[in-house]
Each structure stands twice: as structure tokens, then as C-alpha cells.
Amino acid sequence: MNIVVCVKYVPDATADRQFESDNTVDRVGVDGLLSELDEYAVEQALQLKEKAGEGTETVVTALTIGPEKAVDAVRKALQMGADKAVHVSDEAIAGSDYVATSLVLAKAIEKIAADSGSPDVVMCGMASTDASGGVVPAMLAERLGLPQVTLASVVETQGDQVRVKRDGDTATEVIGGTMPLVLSVTDQSGEARYPSFKGIMAAKKKPLETWSLGDLGVDAGQVGLAAAWTTVEDTTARPPRTAGEIVKDEDGSGATALTEFLASKKFI
Amino acid sequence: MSEVLVLIDHVDGAVRKPTYELLTIAKRLGEPSAVFIGPAARAGGADGVTEKVKQYGAEKVYVVDDAQIKGYLVAPKAEVLQQIAAQALGNGGLAAILIPSSAEGKEIGARLAIKIESGLITDAVDVTADGVATQSVFAGNFTLTGKVTKGTPIITVKPNSAAPEESAGAGAVVEFAATISDAAKKAQIVASQPRQATGRPELTEAAIVVSGGRGTGGNFEPVEALADALGAAVGASRAAVDSGWMPHSFQVGQTGKTVSPQLYVANGISGAIQHRAGMQTSKTIVAVNKDEEAPIFELVDFGVVGDLHTVLPAATEQIVKRKG
Ligand SMILES: Cc1cc2nc3c(=O)[nH]c(=O)nc-3n(C[C@H](O)[C@H](O)[C@H](O)COP(=O)(O)OP(=O)(O)OC[C@H]3O[C@@H](n4cnc5c(N)ncnc54)[C@H](O)[C@@H]3O)c2cc1C
Ligand SMILES: Nc1ncnc2c1ncn2[C@@H]1O[C@H](COP(=O)(O)O)[C@@H](O)[C@H]1O
């Protein structure tokens, strides 16, 4: 079985995230890391491999698109246990929207397929923690002509059959599909493992390739800020909320003050 | 005037509120055409979908019987919209396609964007007459405005992004027979368990949300009682959900629901960035937390440093009394 897991390098959500003057996300000035939500995808990919067992050869390839430092994202995936990694990096990609990102991911997956066999599962996170659109997996499925089984909180497989559970907006559902498919998993799917010392050492010897747009046959004019199908006109920091009134509860005074406040704002 | 397609958000023909918000926004952009993908039997009649969306300005209602595609995921709906979009473009033009910003809505938009080579904006909280969409990003720390520059703008719009405005539309029904490819029928809903009604307002639509976190210690009774006294929805932090105290559908935050109510009351919640991401744009924020250093207090309009197990029941009692 072949599994490609798409992982994104994102600015740390707990840091002070910013935009550049051209309204693109600042991916250099702010510390980045493998998106926490994609760790769940790596975990589920590794669990699929482990479940397939020793007899079947399963290759998990971690794939990222991003600036130079984005290699950290696939390195971490290798440390967790992925077998191979691909980092697509090209100046021209900077500022790409979902459409261009999904194009480059699709082309990279096609190249991985040509080099080492078609993926049975393209695994994604539920959303990136920066853009948080949650749309790249669906776009990827559309481009690759594959079904999508998304937002899984529980993943089960039997042969080429995939069954997942998901908490929809109005119902809890069981979704089924047949490989090959695009699968995305939520942060309910199970804690991601930490890289072990052994894993960290082993990762250093695992294959890690860096591809440019040229390697993928993608024209630079198809990607990047200028080619985006959407444009950001303005980014404004939300004015910090002005600190409100804070009272200490003493012998029930807190409840009374709270009730007074709610009444003064006409919530009662 | 060009059409604006609005995908109706419904459960088995029961129209959900975001639909009316989308129709209200659609009127700014052009002539609203509602798209109903569902049981055809629910389209007509006094209580039918057509009658409902007409009241909010739908000039046209495309009715697509879902008998053939019910039970499949996303892909068939994207094909339906693609085909309706092509027809509308041929008729009098198509100004935009508005889709509810649910998980499914975003994925329909994603597939559609690739199919019709059009830009996609997700999670808009406002759209102006000239198609400028506002988004709230980085956990609500930034407001971003943007536009689609290629093709027909596809915009997914979050609940509560507009106050629904009634206005009579013609509601002309167009029965639309879509052709669905076999490839689109490859992911199936095998089983579905509708969410149990809580009797409380829908979390994402509620005017007031009362939430509880780890600080509840697993006892949500004080939170629920306060919510009921205020007519509010109940929410939870991930810590409360991970502990198994509340179902995931109650989770507020980055990986749960985003809410933007008039009033958000956080109880026993520290205010981590991922939680803020789901509630920071609430109009008024109140917190009860026994730790005065809790980061949630940086956000509040009003805060009580105290034990929620004593503060909430006492406040609830007073509120109930005041309401008489
Ligand atoms: C990728 C990712 C996604 C995430 N997504 C979400 C998300 O969608 N939503 C979300 O909420 N979190 C999310 N988190 C988790 C988030 O980082 C926090 O861990 C979580 O919000 C903490 O929940 P809490 O505030 O209830 O618990 P804690 O941080 O443990 O805070 C509990 C608070 O309760 C107070 N308290 C304790 N006892 C009492 C009492 N008796 N009375 C009053 N106050 C009391 C304490 O002082 C403390 O401030 C995510 C994390 C990651 C990494
Ligand atoms: N630049 C990227 N490189 C690799 N994978 C990505 C990239 N962007 C998005 N993805 C994948 O698509 C998922 C959803 O991303 P998004 O639609 O941006 O929220 C992520 O969780 C990743 O699995």
C-alpha cells in the first residue's frame, strides 16, 4: 500500500502571527512548525501502515509545499515514522491560494505515483492552522479524480475498503469509500505520537527529496500571488479588546455583580 | 440583472436560518436564485421550501431531486452546481455563488472552484455589493478583506453574517435534472444518526452562548442552568470534550464551532488561543474563572474571579427571579 500524507508548515499559532506588506502570511518572521492538525494525519497514516502489517509493504511518503524552512514539517513526519519525504519548494509558489496549492500538491502526487506507485490513500489534516479553510483535500480529490472521505474522527479499513466516523453539523455519520481516495482526519482521531530518540536518528537516513516547479512540469505563471484566483485587499489587526471590569467574588457578591452586568446590557 | 446562486441549507427539507442570511446577501449582488438539492416532494406546498425562500427574495428556485444522489458525499452536489451555473451563465449571467460555510459547504465550494475555474473565498462574515468579502483570521486577531478575481466568485458564508431581511421574490420554480457522473458516487454515507435535539438554540445561531471548560470538573449542571435561564446555547472547551463530559458537537474553537453571539459566557475556561479562535468575535464576553491570571480575562467585558460552582447557581437564581 502507498500512502501520501500532506503536511503543512505553518506559523506557530501561539506566536504573534502577522501579515507581510503584500498581505501574504508572514512565513519567515514568525517561528513555524508542522501544523498540529497534520500530526493527526501522520499518525493515522502510520496506523494504517502498522495495521497492514509486516507482510504487505506499505510506504508512507510525507509531502509538503512551502518555503525553505518547511522542510522541518516533513522532517518531523519522518521522525514520527514516515518512510520518505518530498518537499516542493520554489520562489514562485509564495503567496499561492488554495487553488494553486492544490495544483502543486496534485502534480507532486502524480510524480510520486510515477516514481514509486500510485497512492491508495492521500491523507490530509482537517484544516491548516493558518488558512484553516479545510478545502485543499476536496480540491485535491477533484484534481486527482478521487473520492474524498473527509473529517474522520475514527478510521477503519479492511482491504481496500475504508469506513470512517464523523461528527457532521447535523448528524453523526459513517462514511464509506473504496481506495484510492483522499482521506482527512480531525483532532478527534487520536493523539499523535512523539518522535522517539530512535525515530529521530533513523529519520536522518531516510530519503528526502526537494522538488522545484520544473521537476513537476508546472509553469511558474500558474502559481504564486500573481496567479491567485482571489486577492486580499486589506489585512487589519483587530483592535485589542479593552479590558473590562473584573470583580472578585466574596460571599456571593460575584453573582450579584454578574446579574447586574447582564441586566445593564439588556440580556435579562 | 445577473443571477446569484444560493445553495439552500436544510435538513430533509427543513430550511435552516443561514439560508435566509445568504439570500439577504445575495440581493446585494444580483438576483437571488435559490438552489434546493433535496427531496422534491418538500419543494412545493404552503410549508415547502419554495414558499420559505420566496419570502427572503428568491426570484427563482432550482429544484434538484436528490433521490439519485442522496447518500453520497459532496461530489454530486458540486456537479449539480456546476451544471446550474453553466445554465445561468448562458441565460442572463451569474454574479456569484453563495454557499453556507459548513464543512460540507466548503468542500462543495472547493470542488466547484476547480470545475468552473473560479476563485473561492471561505468563511466570509460579510460580503458587500461589489463582492468584497470580509474574513476573520488568525484566531480572530485579524480582519481581512478580499475578492475573487477569476471566474464566478464562489463564497462560503458563515452563519450570523447578515440579519435576514424579508422581501417578496417571484420564487419561480425551475425543475432541474442534473446529470451525475459515476465517479461522483464513490463516497457514500453508510449510516447517519441525526443529532438529538437539545431543546436549546443552535450553537452557531444562538444570540447567547454559555460555555464550560475543565473548570466544571465534569459537572455541567451550573452551566446548563445558566444557559436555560438566559435562553442560551451551551458550548464547551476542547478540554471538556476530550474528557468526555460533552459531545464534540458542543466544542467551541479552532477545531470546533466558531460562534459570534451577542453574549458569550466562558466558565472554567482558561482562554487558550485555539478556544479564542472560536469565540473572540463575540460582541460581549463574560468569564467566570477562579484564577485571576487566566488569559480569558484579557478578553472580557466583565469577569468574575470566583468558583463557578457557587457563582453560577447564585446568578441563575437571581436571573430567574428577575425574569419573574
Ligand atoms: C490543534 C489544536 C486545536 C485545538 N482546538 C481547540 C478548540 O477548538 N477548542 C478549544 O476549546 N480548545 C482547543 N484546543 C485546546 C486548547 O489549546 C486548550 O487546551 C483548551 O482550550 C483548554 O480548555 P479549558 O480552558 O477548558 O481548560 P484549562 O486550560 O485547563 O482551563 C481550565 C480553567 O478553569 C479554571 N477553573 C478551574 N476550576 C474552576 C472553578 N471551580 N471555577 C471557576 N474556574 C475554574 C482554571 O483556573 C482554568 O483557567 C486545541 C489545541 C490544539 C493544539
Ligand atoms: N502547503 C501545503 N503542503 C502540504 N499539505 C498541505 C498544504 N496546504 C494544505 N495542505 C493539506 O491540506 C489540509 C487542509 O488545508 P487547508 O485547506 O489549507 O485548510 C492540510 O491539513 C494539509 O493536509
Short mmCIF file of C-alpha atoms in Angstrom, two decimals, chain A residues 13-14 17-19 25 36-37 40 98 102 126 129-130 132-133 135 138-139 141-143 146-148 150-151 163 166-177 187-188 228-238 241-249 254-263 267-268, chain B residues 11 16 73 102-103 106-107 110-111 113-115 117-122 132 137-150 186-195 238 242 248 251 254-255 262-263 273 280-283 285-286 292 297 299-305 311 314-315 318-319 322-323:
data_model
loop_
_atom_site.label_atom_id
_atom_site.label_comp_id
_atom_site.label_asym_id
_atom_site.label_seq_id
_atom_site.Cartn_x
_atom_site.Cartn_y
_atom_site.Cartn_z
CA ALA A 13 -0.45 29.77 16.48
CA THR A 14 0.78 30.73 19.93
CA ARG A 17 1.22 35.87 13.72
CA GLN A 18 1.47 38.66 11.13
CA PHE A 19 0.93 39.52 7.50
CA VAL A 25 1.08 35.36 5.59
CA GLU A 36 -0.58 20.33 14.77
CA LEU A 37 -3.63 19.26 12.84
CA TYR A 40 -3.04 13.65 13.33
CA TYR A 98 -5.82 27.06 -2.28
CA SER A 102 -3.86 22.01 -4.64
CA MET A 126 -8.77 18.59 8.66
CA THR A 129 -3.93 26.14 11.31
CA ASP A 130 -3.11 29.30 9.37
CA SER A 132 -7.87 26.98 8.09
CA GLY A 133 -10.01 26.64 5.01
CA VAL A 135 -10.69 22.91 1.38
CA ALA A 138 -11.56 18.39 -1.58
CA MET A 139 -9.68 20.32 -4.27
CA ALA A 141 -9.71 14.95 -4.73
CA GLU A 142 -11.27 16.90 -7.58
CA ARG A 143 -7.94 17.32 -9.35
CA LEU A 146 -10.63 10.63 -6.50
CA PRO A 147 -13.43 10.28 -3.98
CA GLN A 148 -12.99 12.09 -0.71
CA THR A 150 -13.12 13.77 4.99
CA LEU A 151 -13.11 14.88 8.61
CA ARG A 163 -15.05 3.29 6.76
CA ARG A 166 -17.52 11.73 11.50
CA ASP A 167 -19.40 14.30 13.51
CA GLY A 168 -21.30 16.27 10.92
CA ASP A 169 -23.12 19.53 11.54
CA THR A 170 -26.47 17.86 11.92
CA ALA A 171 -25.67 14.17 12.29
CA THR A 172 -23.03 11.66 13.22
CA GLU A 173 -22.26 9.69 10.10
CA VAL A 174 -20.45 6.62 8.93
CA ILE A 175 -18.87 7.22 5.53
CA GLY A 176 -17.58 4.53 3.26
CA GLY A 177 -15.30 4.57 0.25
CA ASP A 187 -8.07 16.14 16.02
CA GLN A 188 -10.54 13.63 17.49
CA ALA A 228 -4.14 33.57 -7.45
CA TRP A 229 -7.86 33.47 -8.28
CA THR A 230 -8.55 35.58 -5.22
CA THR A 231 -6.89 38.69 -3.93
CA VAL A 232 -6.54 40.01 -0.43
CA GLU A 233 -7.17 43.73 -0.45
CA ASP A 234 -6.54 44.53 3.16
CA THR A 235 -5.46 42.95 6.44
CA THR A 236 -6.15 44.76 9.68
CA ALA A 237 -5.25 43.72 13.18
CA ARG A 238 -8.38 43.57 15.28
CA ARG A 241 -10.42 44.24 23.36
CA THR A 242 -10.35 46.91 26.02
CA ALA A 243 -10.05 45.31 29.39
CA GLY A 244 -13.39 45.18 31.09
CA GLU A 245 -14.40 45.25 34.70
CA ILE A 246 -13.20 42.34 36.79
CA VAL A 247 -14.64 41.67 40.22
CA LYS A 248 -13.66 39.21 42.92
CA ASP A 249 -16.40 37.03 44.30
CA GLY A 254 -19.83 37.95 42.24
CA ALA A 255 -23.21 36.52 41.29
CA THR A 256 -24.96 39.80 42.07
CA ALA A 257 -22.43 41.82 40.09
CA LEU A 258 -22.73 39.40 37.19
CA THR A 259 -26.51 39.62 37.22
CA GLU A 260 -26.34 43.42 37.36
CA PHE A 261 -23.97 43.49 34.41
CA LEU A 262 -26.16 41.20 32.30
CA ALA A 263 -29.22 43.27 33.18
CA PHE A 267 -29.53 40.29 28.39
CA ILE A 268 -32.09 39.70 31.11
CA VAL B 11 -32.23 19.06 6.79
CA ARG B 16 -32.03 26.39 8.16
CA LEU B 73 -20.90 12.97 -0.31
CA SER B 102 -20.35 24.39 6.84
CA ALA B 103 -17.79 21.63 6.45
CA LYS B 106 -16.74 24.45 1.96
CA GLU B 107 -15.93 21.16 0.27
CA ALA B 110 -13.71 23.60 -3.25
CA ARG B 111 -14.67 21.06 -5.90
CA ALA B 113 -13.93 26.12 -7.86
CA ILE B 114 -11.72 23.65 -9.69
CA LYS B 115 -14.55 22.57 -12.01
CA GLU B 117 -12.15 27.61 -12.77
CA SER B 118 -13.29 30.21 -10.32
CA GLY B 119 -11.82 31.67 -7.17
CA LEU B 120 -13.08 30.56 -3.78
CA ILE B 121 -13.35 32.55 -0.56
CA THR B 122 -14.25 30.57 2.55
CA VAL B 132 -15.70 42.29 -1.29
CA VAL B 137 -8.40 35.08 10.56
CA PHE B 138 -5.61 34.08 12.95
CA ALA B 139 -7.98 33.22 15.75
CA GLY B 140 -9.95 36.40 15.14
CA ASN B 141 -6.88 38.59 15.59
CA PHE B 142 -7.03 39.92 12.04
CA THR B 143 -9.79 41.07 9.75
CA LEU B 144 -9.14 40.51 6.09
CA THR B 145 -10.98 41.77 3.04
CA GLY B 146 -10.64 40.18 -0.34
CA LYS B 147 -12.19 39.49 -3.69
CA VAL B 148 -12.42 36.76 -6.23
CA THR B 149 -10.53 37.79 -9.34
CA LYS B 150 -11.19 34.88 -11.64
CA LYS B 186 -17.76 6.85 -4.87
CA ALA B 187 -18.03 8.08 -1.30
CA GLN B 188 -21.15 7.02 0.49
CA ILE B 189 -22.94 7.80 3.70
CA VAL B 190 -23.37 4.32 5.12
CA ALA B 191 -25.21 5.31 8.26
CA SER B 192 -26.42 8.54 9.77
CA GLN B 193 -27.52 9.30 13.27
CA PRO B 194 -29.26 12.68 13.42
CA ARG B 195 -28.10 14.82 16.28
CA ARG B 238 -11.87 21.01 23.96
CA ASP B 242 -11.72 15.42 25.43
CA HIS B 248 -17.80 17.13 20.24
CA GLN B 251 -16.96 22.32 21.14
CA GLN B 254 -10.43 26.22 16.11
CA THR B 255 -11.44 22.60 15.66
CA GLN B 262 -24.22 38.90 21.29
CA LEU B 263 -23.05 37.42 24.58
CA ILE B 273 -5.66 30.72 21.55
CA GLN B 280 -13.21 36.06 20.02
CA THR B 281 -15.57 37.97 17.74
CA SER B 282 -18.49 37.70 20.18
CA LYS B 283 -19.99 41.12 20.89
CA ILE B 285 -17.67 38.46 26.58
CA VAL B 286 -18.08 37.47 30.19
CA GLU B 292 -7.42 35.88 38.21
CA PHE B 297 -9.77 37.83 31.44
CA LEU B 299 -10.81 39.49 26.53
CA VAL B 300 -13.71 40.10 28.80
CA ASP B 301 -16.13 42.97 29.13
CA PHE B 302 -16.96 41.65 32.53
CA GLY B 303 -15.28 38.99 34.65
CA VAL B 304 -15.84 37.33 37.98
CA VAL B 305 -12.90 35.81 39.81
CA VAL B 311 -21.22 31.91 41.29
CA ALA B 314 -26.49 32.07 42.59
CA ALA B 315 -26.54 34.19 39.44
CA GLN B 318 -31.23 35.91 40.59
CA ILE B 319 -31.80 35.91 36.84
CA ARG B 322 -35.78 38.96 37.78
CA LYS B 323 -37.43 37.38 34.82
#
